[in-house]
Amino acid sequence: MKKITYLSAVMAALLLTGCDDDNTEVVEVEKAVVTTDTKTQVVEVEKTVVVTDTVTEIKTVEVPVVVEVPAGGANNMQVGTRPDFLVQDMDEGELKDKLAQCANGPFYKTDFSIGHRGAPMQFPEHTKESYLAAAKMGAGILECDVTFTKDKELVCRHSQCDLHTTTNILETDLAEKCSIPFVPADPENGVVAQAKCCTSDITLAEFKTLEGKMDAANSMGTTVAEYMNGTSKWRTDLYASRGTLMTHAESIDLFKALGVKMTPELKSPSVTMPFDGFSQQDYAQKMIDEYKAAGVEPKHVWAQSFNRDDINYWIAQNPAFGAQAVYLDDRYDAQNAANEQGVTAQQLVNNPELLVPTMAELAADGVKIIAPPMWVLVTEENGEMVPSAYARAAREAGLGIITWTLERSGHLTEGGGWYYQSVNGAHRGDGMINNDGDTFKLLDVLAKDVGVMGVFSDWPATTTYYASCMGMPASI
């Protein structure tokens, strides 16, 4: 965007007319120039200048403006065929008609589209390949779930102890270092296989020798090969031939190179803290320090955690980053599990005043953004999908909302399971989810009625398609 000052041109014109009236007023009107081409363009921009002198009036000045547009514009986004497939599968109506008109784009990068672990519907999660795919699909923000190795180095993994399902560790010599080495299943007696391999079992150097695979396991596998071969039918191993694992610092460098923003999640440790002198606060601080060391602006980072103590620590000790820290809200689940008030998780969502702390108390503590799962934000009412009481309470408290996770439920013909439980008839009313196109129906309610800031997706092309079609702001 260029700002152009025309004061000198106006002054020259006034001098030529000999005008020195004290009532003369020069008003600058700025006009933004936006282009999605990756090449330099010359754009004609009109600028109106009003002069309140009775002798001289200058109305319009036309000036060629050279606008430098960086690589990564709209024409670099590729959403592929899946969004169109989902549109064609939708029920007839205005939303389908609107989305169908956008089949040929243009598509552009938006912060509404958040790559959940990259693009793990088809690429091994938290790998370079998965991140590259998500960025190509227009995700304006990418996620690295952060945990640590035996030598306390930060790496991208969804869980500290998921290496047995997300990497090839069981078929390497490092398998003997796992917390629980592979134990084959006993199908005849209904005994499932066992394995538990943690990043804290191995050093960073050892971690970097591993390869990522699709997150899955065959619990009835009697061999390592059988156990590792468990990818769901609706996903694929087609792009799992190589999965480059990444440290947290490497993810920062990659995201900077891709021109995307960052949302790291500090994962709950599976080991007792402090770990070899490494405390929870050391852990939370080290994650932020790696952004500082890389020169990343705080406004480009949304640090997340389910642990409210982490959020409070960032707000108090790293206020620039804490200003948009994201509280991954599981109060409904934690209180239900503890049976503190004898109510179900769904009842807590429908009666958010029972949540502890309340929405207002979270806001008073400095929390500005919360992130519950999608089902918590919507409900069925008189045959319509509408914002839940939880969603309304959050907005009334002035909290921003991000949600998770779209495109993680497989085929929606059977209702979509856990992520759709509040609108598929599992709790109340009629089921409203019965085809894959209903992905867009839920997304539309989340965007327009709930007013979420962004949506995590396992296939960011879908959220990019929607955001571009609806004219949401481009990622800057």
Short mmCIF file of C-alpha atoms in Angstrom, two decimals:
data_model
loop_
_atom_site.label_atom_id
_atom_site.label_comp_id
_atom_site.label_asym_id
_atom_site.label_seq_id
_atom_site.Cartn_x
_atom_site.Cartn_y
_atom_site.Cartn_z
CA MET A 1 0.00 0.00 0.00
CA LYS A 2 1.39 3.44 -1.00
CA LYS A 3 0.50 6.83 0.44
CA ILE A 4 0.90 9.73 -2.00
CA THR A 5 1.25 13.36 -0.92
CA TYR A 6 0.03 16.01 -3.32
CA LEU A 7 0.77 19.07 -1.16
CA SER A 8 3.64 20.23 -3.36
CA ALA A 9 1.49 20.07 -6.49
CA VAL A 10 -1.26 22.08 -4.86
CA MET A 11 1.14 24.73 -3.56
CA ALA A 12 2.63 25.18 -7.01
CA ALA A 13 -0.82 25.70 -8.47
CA LEU A 14 -1.67 28.26 -5.83
CA LEU A 15 1.53 30.21 -6.47
CA LEU A 16 0.74 30.37 -10.18
CA THR A 17 -2.64 31.97 -9.45
CA GLY A 18 -1.24 34.38 -6.89
CA CYS A 19 -3.67 33.10 -4.31
CA ASP A 20 -2.91 33.82 -0.65
CA ASP A 21 -6.40 33.65 0.83
CA ASP A 22 -6.36 32.57 4.50
CA ASN A 23 -9.53 30.52 3.87
CA THR A 24 -7.74 28.17 1.54
CA GLU A 25 -7.88 24.58 2.85
CA VAL A 26 -6.04 21.65 1.35
CA VAL A 27 -7.50 18.23 2.16
CA GLU A 28 -5.59 15.01 1.41
CA VAL A 29 -7.69 11.98 0.60
CA GLU A 30 -5.76 8.70 0.70
CA LYS A 31 -6.71 5.79 -1.49
CA ALA A 32 -5.32 2.28 -1.03
CA VAL A 33 -3.83 0.45 -3.95
CA VAL A 34 -4.18 -3.33 -3.78
CA THR A 35 -2.88 -5.78 -6.35
CA THR A 36 -2.42 -9.55 -6.19
CA ASP A 37 0.11 -9.79 -9.00
CA THR A 38 3.59 -10.88 -7.99
CA LYS A 39 5.13 -8.48 -10.48
CA THR A 40 5.56 -4.73 -10.30
CA GLN A 41 2.50 -2.94 -11.65
CA VAL A 42 1.75 0.63 -12.60
CA VAL A 43 -1.65 1.66 -11.30
CA GLU A 44 -3.50 4.90 -12.09
CA VAL A 45 -4.83 6.35 -8.83
CA GLU A 46 -7.24 9.25 -8.56
CA LYS A 47 -6.79 11.69 -5.67
CA THR A 48 -9.27 14.43 -4.92
CA VAL A 49 -7.94 17.72 -3.51
CA VAL A 50 -10.48 20.33 -2.40
CA VAL A 51 -9.48 24.01 -2.17
CA THR A 52 -11.98 26.39 -0.59
CA ASP A 53 -10.76 29.46 -2.48
CA THR A 54 -13.20 31.27 -4.76
CA VAL A 55 -10.53 31.83 -7.39
CA THR A 56 -8.73 28.50 -7.73
CA GLU A 57 -10.18 24.97 -7.59
CA ILE A 58 -8.12 21.88 -8.25
CA LYS A 59 -10.35 18.81 -8.54
CA THR A 60 -8.39 15.79 -9.69
CA VAL A 61 -4.79 14.76 -10.03
CA GLU A 62 -3.85 11.53 -11.78
CA VAL A 63 -0.42 10.10 -10.99
CA PRO A 64 1.11 6.76 -12.00
CA VAL A 65 2.13 4.85 -8.88
CA VAL A 66 4.66 2.01 -8.85
CA VAL A 67 3.53 -0.64 -6.37
CA GLU A 68 5.95 -3.39 -5.36
CA VAL A 69 4.06 -6.61 -4.61
CA PRO A 70 5.99 -9.40 -2.86
CA ALA A 71 5.86 -13.01 -3.93
CA GLY A 72 3.05 -15.01 -2.35
CA GLY A 73 0.12 -13.22 -3.96
CA ALA A 74 -3.25 -14.64 -4.85
CA ASN A 75 -2.02 -16.35 -7.98
CA ASN A 76 0.29 -18.54 -5.88
CA MET A 77 -2.56 -20.10 -3.88
CA GLN A 78 -3.77 -23.53 -4.93
CA VAL A 79 -6.92 -24.94 -3.36
CA GLY A 80 -7.22 -27.98 -5.62
CA THR A 81 -10.42 -29.90 -6.26
CA ARG A 82 -11.60 -30.76 -2.75
CA PRO A 83 -13.42 -27.47 -1.99
CA ASP A 84 -15.35 -27.79 -5.26
CA PHE A 85 -16.19 -31.41 -4.36
CA LEU A 86 -17.60 -30.23 -1.03
CA VAL A 87 -19.62 -27.46 -2.71
CA GLN A 88 -21.15 -29.93 -5.15
CA ASP A 89 -22.11 -32.16 -2.22
CA MET A 90 -23.96 -29.37 -0.36
CA ASP A 91 -27.71 -29.13 0.03
CA GLU A 92 -29.29 -26.71 -2.44
CA GLY A 93 -29.54 -23.15 -1.21
CA GLU A 94 -28.07 -19.65 -1.20
CA LEU A 95 -24.81 -20.70 0.46
CA LYS A 96 -24.15 -23.37 -2.16
CA ASP A 97 -24.94 -20.92 -4.96
CA LYS A 98 -22.61 -18.32 -3.49
CA LEU A 99 -19.72 -20.75 -3.01
CA ALA A 100 -20.23 -22.30 -6.45
CA GLN A 101 -19.68 -18.90 -8.07
CA CYS A 102 -16.17 -18.81 -6.60
CA ALA A 103 -14.94 -22.01 -8.23
CA ASN A 104 -12.35 -20.17 -10.31
CA GLY A 105 -11.10 -17.89 -7.56
CA PRO A 106 -9.21 -15.72 -7.09
CA PHE A 107 -7.95 -17.33 -3.89
CA TYR A 108 -5.62 -15.63 -1.46
CA LYS A 109 -3.89 -16.13 1.87
CA THR A 110 -5.93 -15.26 4.98
CA ASP A 111 -5.40 -15.49 8.74
CA PHE A 112 -8.85 -17.07 8.95
CA SER A 113 -7.25 -20.19 7.46
CA ILE A 114 -4.99 -21.87 10.05
CA GLY A 115 -2.98 -24.96 9.16
CA HIS A 116 -3.55 -27.47 11.99
CA ARG A 117 -0.16 -29.22 12.28
CA GLY A 118 0.24 -28.31 8.60
CA ALA A 119 -2.07 -30.26 6.30
CA PRO A 120 -2.35 -33.65 8.06
CA MET A 121 -5.34 -34.94 6.15
CA GLN A 122 -2.83 -36.18 3.59
CA PHE A 123 0.67 -35.24 4.80
CA PRO A 124 2.49 -36.44 7.93
CA GLU A 125 1.78 -33.85 10.60
CA HIS A 126 4.38 -31.38 11.82
CA THR A 127 6.70 -32.13 8.91
CA LYS A 128 8.23 -29.70 6.46
CA GLU A 129 6.19 -31.28 3.67
CA SER A 130 2.94 -30.79 5.60
CA TYR A 131 3.74 -27.14 6.32
CA LEU A 132 4.65 -26.42 2.70
CA ALA A 133 1.36 -27.92 1.54
CA ALA A 134 -0.65 -25.85 4.03
CA ALA A 135 1.07 -22.63 2.99
CA LYS A 136 0.43 -23.41 -0.67
CA MET A 137 -3.26 -23.77 0.21
CA GLY A 138 -3.40 -20.23 1.58
CA ALA A 139 -3.10 -20.80 5.31
CA GLY A 140 -2.03 -17.46 6.77
CA ILE A 141 -1.07 -19.07 10.08
CA LEU A 142 0.70 -22.39 10.71
CA GLU A 143 0.93 -24.40 13.92
CA CYS A 144 3.87 -26.07 15.60
CA ASP A 145 2.88 -28.05 18.68
CA VAL A 146 5.88 -27.69 20.97
CA THR A 147 7.43 -30.33 23.20
CA PHE A 148 11.00 -31.15 24.24
CA THR A 149 13.66 -33.84 23.88
CA LYS A 150 15.85 -35.56 26.46
CA ASP A 151 18.37 -32.73 26.16
CA LYS A 152 15.56 -30.16 26.58
CA GLU A 153 15.47 -28.91 23.00
CA LEU A 154 12.14 -27.82 21.55
CA VAL A 155 10.63 -29.78 18.65
CA CYS A 156 7.33 -29.90 16.76
CA ARG A 157 5.19 -32.84 17.90
CA HIS A 158 1.53 -33.01 18.90
CA SER A 159 2.38 -34.98 22.01
CA GLN A 160 5.57 -35.65 23.89
CA CYS A 161 4.84 -39.37 23.62
CA ASP A 162 3.52 -39.97 20.10
CA LEU A 163 6.67 -40.96 18.23
CA HIS A 164 5.46 -44.57 17.96
CA THR A 165 2.45 -43.44 15.89
CA THR A 166 3.83 -40.38 14.07
CA THR A 167 7.35 -41.52 13.11
CA ASN A 168 9.30 -44.59 12.02
CA ILE A 169 11.07 -44.95 15.38
CA LEU A 170 9.85 -48.53 15.97
CA GLU A 171 11.69 -49.75 12.88
CA THR A 172 14.97 -48.09 13.90
CA ASP A 173 17.61 -48.85 16.52
CA LEU A 174 16.10 -46.07 18.67
CA ALA A 175 13.12 -48.34 19.40
CA GLU A 176 15.00 -49.86 22.33
CA LYS A 177 15.11 -46.42 23.97
CA CYS A 178 11.31 -46.07 24.01
CA SER A 179 9.55 -45.81 27.37
CA ILE A 180 7.60 -48.92 26.35
CA PRO A 181 9.22 -50.87 23.50
CA PHE A 182 6.85 -52.55 21.05
CA VAL A 183 4.82 -55.45 22.44
CA PRO A 184 2.82 -57.32 19.78
CA ALA A 185 -0.92 -57.83 20.02
CA ASP A 186 -2.51 -61.15 20.92
CA PRO A 187 -5.63 -61.20 18.70
CA GLU A 188 -6.84 -64.57 19.95
CA ASN A 189 -7.13 -63.26 23.49
CA GLY A 190 -8.14 -59.71 22.51
CA VAL A 191 -4.91 -58.18 23.82
CA VAL A 192 -3.86 -55.03 21.95
CA ALA A 193 -0.32 -54.09 21.01
CA GLN A 194 1.65 -51.69 23.18
CA ALA A 195 4.29 -49.06 22.54
CA LYS A 196 5.20 -45.68 23.98
CA CYS A 197 7.98 -43.61 22.49
CA CYS A 198 8.58 -40.06 23.72
CA THR A 199 10.69 -37.17 22.54
CA SER A 200 12.07 -37.09 26.09
CA ASP A 201 13.43 -40.62 25.55
CA ILE A 202 15.92 -39.40 22.94
CA THR A 203 18.23 -36.48 22.19
CA LEU A 204 17.64 -33.85 19.55
CA ALA A 205 20.31 -35.40 17.32
CA GLU A 206 18.53 -38.75 17.54
CA PHE A 207 15.14 -37.13 16.94
CA LYS A 208 16.42 -35.60 13.72
CA THR A 209 17.29 -39.03 12.30
CA LEU A 210 13.62 -40.06 12.31
CA GLU A 211 11.05 -39.67 9.54
CA GLY A 212 7.46 -38.60 9.98
CA LYS A 213 4.55 -40.80 8.97
CA MET A 214 0.78 -40.46 9.07
CA ASP A 215 -0.40 -40.49 12.69
CA ALA A 216 -1.93 -43.93 13.07
CA ALA A 217 -1.43 -47.40 14.51
CA ASN A 218 -3.04 -50.81 14.07
CA SER A 219 -3.70 -51.82 17.66
CA MET A 220 -4.00 -55.48 16.68
CA GLY A 221 -0.66 -55.59 14.86
CA THR A 222 1.49 -58.57 15.68
CA THR A 223 4.59 -57.11 14.03
CA VAL A 224 6.07 -53.64 13.89
CA ALA A 225 5.14 -53.41 10.21
CA GLU A 226 1.52 -54.34 10.94
CA TYR A 227 1.34 -51.96 13.88
CA MET A 228 2.62 -49.03 11.81
CA ASN A 229 0.16 -49.74 8.99
CA GLY A 230 -2.97 -48.16 10.44
CA THR A 231 -3.77 -45.06 8.35
CA SER A 232 -7.51 -44.38 8.07
CA LYS A 233 -9.15 -45.12 4.72
CA TRP A 234 -10.19 -41.49 4.26
CA ARG A 235 -6.62 -40.29 4.65
CA THR A 236 -3.69 -41.53 2.58
CA ASP A 237 -0.09 -42.71 2.71
CA LEU A 238 0.52 -41.40 -0.79
CA TYR A 239 2.56 -38.45 0.51
CA ALA A 240 4.14 -40.24 3.46
CA SER A 241 7.20 -41.51 1.64
CA ARG A 242 9.24 -38.86 3.38
CA GLY A 243 8.40 -36.72 6.38
CA THR A 244 11.04 -34.23 7.48
CA LEU A 245 10.84 -33.67 11.24
CA MET A 246 11.45 -30.15 12.51
CA THR A 247 12.68 -28.40 15.59
CA HIS A 248 10.64 -25.47 16.85
CA ALA A 249 13.39 -23.06 15.74
CA GLU A 250 13.43 -24.63 12.26
CA SER A 251 9.67 -24.20 11.99
CA ILE A 252 10.07 -20.49 12.79
CA ASP A 253 12.66 -20.08 10.02
CA LEU A 254 10.45 -21.98 7.55
CA PHE A 255 7.34 -19.98 8.42
CA LYS A 256 9.26 -16.72 8.02
CA ALA A 257 10.45 -17.86 4.59
CA LEU A 258 6.89 -18.79 3.62
CA GLY A 259 5.57 -15.42 4.78
CA VAL A 260 3.06 -16.88 7.23
CA LYS A 261 2.29 -16.17 10.87
CA MET A 262 2.75 -18.64 13.71
CA THR A 263 0.70 -20.30 16.42
CA PRO A 264 2.80 -22.57 18.65
CA GLU A 265 1.06 -24.71 21.25
CA LEU A 266 2.99 -25.50 24.41
CA LYS A 267 2.10 -29.15 25.00
CA SER A 268 1.53 -30.61 28.44
CA PRO A 269 4.64 -32.59 29.42
CA SER A 270 4.27 -36.36 29.77
CA VAL A 271 7.16 -36.37 32.23
CA THR A 272 7.25 -35.02 35.76
CA MET A 273 8.26 -31.38 35.90
CA PRO A 274 10.79 -30.07 36.62
CA PHE A 275 12.53 -32.40 34.18
CA ASP A 276 16.25 -32.53 34.96
CA GLY A 277 15.97 -29.02 36.39
CA PHE A 278 13.78 -27.79 33.50
CA SER A 279 10.67 -26.21 35.05
CA GLN A 280 7.31 -25.46 33.44
CA GLN A 281 8.14 -21.76 33.42
CA ASP A 282 11.53 -22.48 31.86
CA TYR A 283 9.67 -24.43 29.19
CA ALA A 284 7.13 -21.64 28.57
CA GLN A 285 9.88 -19.01 28.45
CA LYS A 286 12.15 -20.98 26.14
CA MET A 287 9.38 -21.19 23.55
CA ILE A 288 8.95 -17.41 23.54
CA ASP A 289 12.72 -16.84 23.57
CA GLU A 290 13.08 -18.71 20.27
CA TYR A 291 10.73 -16.20 18.61
CA LYS A 292 12.68 -13.32 20.10
CA ALA A 293 15.97 -14.81 18.89
CA ALA A 294 14.53 -15.13 15.38
CA GLY A 295 13.35 -11.51 15.39
CA VAL A 296 9.67 -12.41 14.99
CA GLU A 297 7.26 -9.62 15.87
CA PRO A 298 4.89 -10.56 18.72
CA LYS A 299 1.88 -9.57 16.61
CA HIS A 300 2.73 -12.45 14.27
CA VAL A 301 2.63 -15.06 17.05
CA TRP A 302 -0.39 -16.60 18.79
CA ALA A 303 1.07 -18.69 21.63
CA GLN A 304 -1.41 -21.35 22.79
CA SER A 305 -1.85 -23.63 25.78
CA PHE A 306 -4.52 -25.66 27.57
CA ASN A 307 -2.69 -24.79 30.78
CA ARG A 308 -4.00 -21.45 32.06
CA ASP A 309 -0.86 -21.02 34.15
CA ASP A 310 1.13 -20.84 30.89
CA ILE A 311 -1.21 -18.13 29.58
CA ASN A 312 -0.95 -16.16 32.82
CA TYR A 313 2.85 -16.49 32.74
CA TRP A 314 3.08 -15.10 29.21
CA ILE A 315 0.73 -12.23 30.05
CA ALA A 316 2.79 -11.30 33.12
CA GLN A 317 6.34 -12.00 31.93
CA ASN A 318 6.10 -11.54 28.17
CA PRO A 319 3.26 -9.03 27.74
CA ALA A 320 3.95 -8.33 24.07
CA PHE A 321 3.43 -12.01 23.28
CA GLY A 322 0.86 -12.52 26.03
CA ALA A 323 -1.38 -9.87 24.47
CA GLN A 324 -2.66 -12.42 21.95
CA ALA A 325 -1.97 -15.65 23.78
CA VAL A 326 -4.70 -18.20 23.10
CA TYR A 327 -6.32 -20.11 25.96
CA LEU A 328 -7.28 -23.53 24.58
CA ASP A 329 -10.45 -23.89 26.59
CA ASP A 330 -11.34 -27.28 28.05
CA ARG A 331 -13.07 -26.03 31.22
CA TYR A 332 -16.26 -27.87 30.25
CA ASP A 333 -14.34 -31.16 30.01
CA ALA A 334 -12.13 -30.68 33.06
CA GLN A 335 -15.05 -29.76 35.32
CA ASN A 336 -17.11 -32.65 34.01
CA ALA A 337 -14.24 -35.09 34.61
CA ALA A 338 -13.79 -33.79 38.14
CA ASN A 339 -17.58 -33.84 38.60
CA GLU A 340 -17.20 -30.60 40.50
CA GLN A 341 -20.79 -29.52 39.94
CA GLY A 342 -22.43 -32.78 38.88
CA VAL A 343 -23.21 -31.58 35.35
CA THR A 344 -22.18 -32.89 31.94
CA ALA A 345 -19.84 -31.14 29.54
CA GLN A 346 -22.80 -30.34 27.26
CA GLN A 347 -24.73 -28.79 30.16
CA LEU A 348 -21.74 -26.61 30.99
CA VAL A 349 -21.58 -25.41 27.40
CA ASN A 350 -25.30 -24.60 27.50
CA ASN A 351 -24.92 -22.88 30.88
CA PRO A 352 -21.56 -21.08 30.62
CA GLU A 353 -22.19 -19.14 33.83
CA LEU A 354 -21.28 -22.40 35.62
CA LEU A 355 -17.80 -22.51 34.09
CA VAL A 356 -14.90 -21.78 36.42
CA PRO A 357 -13.45 -19.25 35.93
CA THR A 358 -16.24 -17.37 34.17
CA MET A 359 -15.78 -15.63 30.83
CA ALA A 360 -15.66 -12.27 32.59
CA GLU A 361 -13.01 -13.51 35.02
CA LEU A 362 -10.85 -14.76 32.15
CA ALA A 363 -11.10 -11.36 30.49
CA ALA A 364 -10.27 -9.61 33.77
CA ASP A 365 -7.12 -11.76 34.04
CA GLY A 366 -5.95 -10.42 30.69
CA VAL A 367 -7.02 -13.31 28.46
CA LYS A 368 -8.15 -11.93 25.11
CA ILE A 369 -8.62 -15.04 22.96
CA ILE A 370 -10.11 -18.44 23.73
CA ALA A 371 -10.17 -21.52 21.52
CA PRO A 372 -12.71 -24.29 22.17
CA PRO A 373 -13.53 -27.12 19.73
CA MET A 374 -16.13 -26.39 17.04
CA TRP A 375 -19.01 -28.26 18.66
CA VAL A 376 -18.84 -26.04 21.75
CA LEU A 377 -19.70 -22.97 19.66
CA VAL A 378 -22.87 -24.15 17.91
CA THR A 379 -26.16 -25.80 18.73
CA GLU A 380 -29.45 -26.79 17.10
CA GLU A 381 -32.46 -24.56 17.64
CA ASN A 382 -35.78 -24.91 15.82
CA GLY A 383 -34.13 -26.78 12.99
CA GLU A 384 -31.37 -24.20 12.55
CA MET A 385 -27.68 -24.23 13.43
CA VAL A 386 -27.05 -21.27 15.72
CA PRO A 387 -24.38 -19.96 18.13
CA SER A 388 -24.35 -21.72 21.50
CA ALA A 389 -24.83 -20.04 24.86
CA TYR A 390 -21.07 -20.50 25.35
CA ALA A 391 -20.32 -18.58 22.15
CA ARG A 392 -22.65 -15.74 23.10
CA ALA A 393 -21.15 -15.50 26.60
CA ALA A 394 -17.62 -15.34 25.20
CA ARG A 395 -18.52 -12.51 22.84
CA GLU A 396 -20.37 -10.63 25.58
CA ALA A 397 -17.19 -10.80 27.68
CA GLY A 398 -15.23 -9.28 24.80
CA LEU A 399 -13.22 -12.43 24.10
CA GLY A 400 -11.99 -13.25 20.61
CA ILE A 401 -12.63 -16.82 19.46
CA ILE A 402 -10.57 -19.29 17.42
CA THR A 403 -11.78 -22.87 16.93
CA TRP A 404 -10.63 -26.37 15.93
CA THR A 405 -10.60 -28.62 13.90
CA LEU A 406 -12.24 -28.68 10.47
CA GLU A 407 -11.61 -31.58 8.05
CA ARG A 408 -10.61 -33.95 10.85
CA SER A 409 -13.77 -36.06 11.01
CA GLY A 410 -13.60 -38.09 7.82
CA HIS A 411 -16.83 -38.53 5.86
CA LEU A 412 -19.79 -36.70 7.39
CA THR A 413 -22.51 -39.04 6.16
CA GLU A 414 -22.78 -40.51 9.67
CA GLY A 415 -22.85 -37.14 11.44
CA GLY A 416 -19.18 -36.28 11.82
CA GLY A 417 -18.61 -37.67 15.30
CA TRP A 418 -16.99 -35.74 18.17
CA TYR A 419 -16.37 -32.43 16.42
CA TYR A 420 -20.02 -32.17 15.35
CA GLN A 421 -21.71 -33.66 18.41
CA SER A 422 -23.79 -30.59 19.27
CA VAL A 423 -25.47 -30.45 15.85
CA ASN A 424 -25.59 -34.10 14.72
CA GLY A 425 -28.36 -35.19 17.08
CA ALA A 426 -26.05 -36.72 19.68
CA HIS A 427 -27.24 -34.31 22.40
CA ARG A 428 -30.43 -32.63 21.27
CA GLY A 429 -32.71 -32.01 18.31
CA ASP A 430 -32.44 -33.45 14.83
CA GLY A 431 -29.12 -34.28 13.25
CA MET A 432 -28.04 -31.51 10.89
CA ILE A 433 -24.92 -33.16 9.49
CA ASN A 434 -25.37 -35.86 6.85
CA ASN A 435 -23.09 -35.08 3.90
CA ASP A 436 -19.54 -33.88 3.34
CA GLY A 437 -20.84 -30.56 2.02
CA ASP A 438 -22.09 -29.76 5.53
CA THR A 439 -18.46 -28.84 6.25
CA PHE A 440 -19.24 -25.49 4.63
CA LYS A 441 -22.56 -25.17 6.47
CA LEU A 442 -20.82 -25.34 9.83
CA LEU A 443 -17.99 -23.10 8.64
CA ASP A 444 -20.47 -20.45 7.51
CA VAL A 445 -22.19 -20.35 10.91
CA LEU A 446 -18.84 -20.18 12.72
CA ALA A 447 -17.71 -17.29 10.53
CA LYS A 448 -20.87 -15.21 10.19
CA ASP A 449 -22.93 -15.95 13.29
CA VAL A 450 -20.36 -16.90 15.92
CA GLY A 451 -17.78 -14.50 14.50
CA VAL A 452 -14.65 -16.62 14.97
CA MET A 453 -11.30 -15.05 14.14
CA GLY A 454 -9.92 -18.19 12.53
CA VAL A 455 -10.44 -21.91 12.07
CA PHE A 456 -7.84 -24.66 12.37
CA SER A 457 -8.16 -27.16 9.55
CA ASP A 458 -6.45 -30.39 8.56
CA TRP A 459 -6.89 -29.31 4.93
CA PRO A 460 -6.54 -25.50 4.78
CA ALA A 461 -7.71 -25.29 1.17
CA THR A 462 -11.28 -25.54 2.44
CA THR A 463 -11.04 -22.59 4.83
CA THR A 464 -9.05 -20.60 2.24
CA TYR A 465 -11.74 -21.21 -0.38
CA TYR A 466 -14.46 -20.02 1.98
CA ALA A 467 -12.55 -16.97 3.22
CA SER A 468 -11.60 -15.88 -0.31
CA CYS A 469 -15.15 -16.37 -1.58
CA MET A 470 -16.59 -14.31 1.27
CA GLY A 471 -14.05 -11.50 0.80
CA MET A 472 -12.38 -11.84 4.18
CA PRO A 473 -9.25 -9.72 4.78
CA ALA A 474 -6.05 -10.96 3.20
CA SER A 475 -3.15 -11.91 5.46
CA ILE A 476 -0.68 -9.03 5.66
#
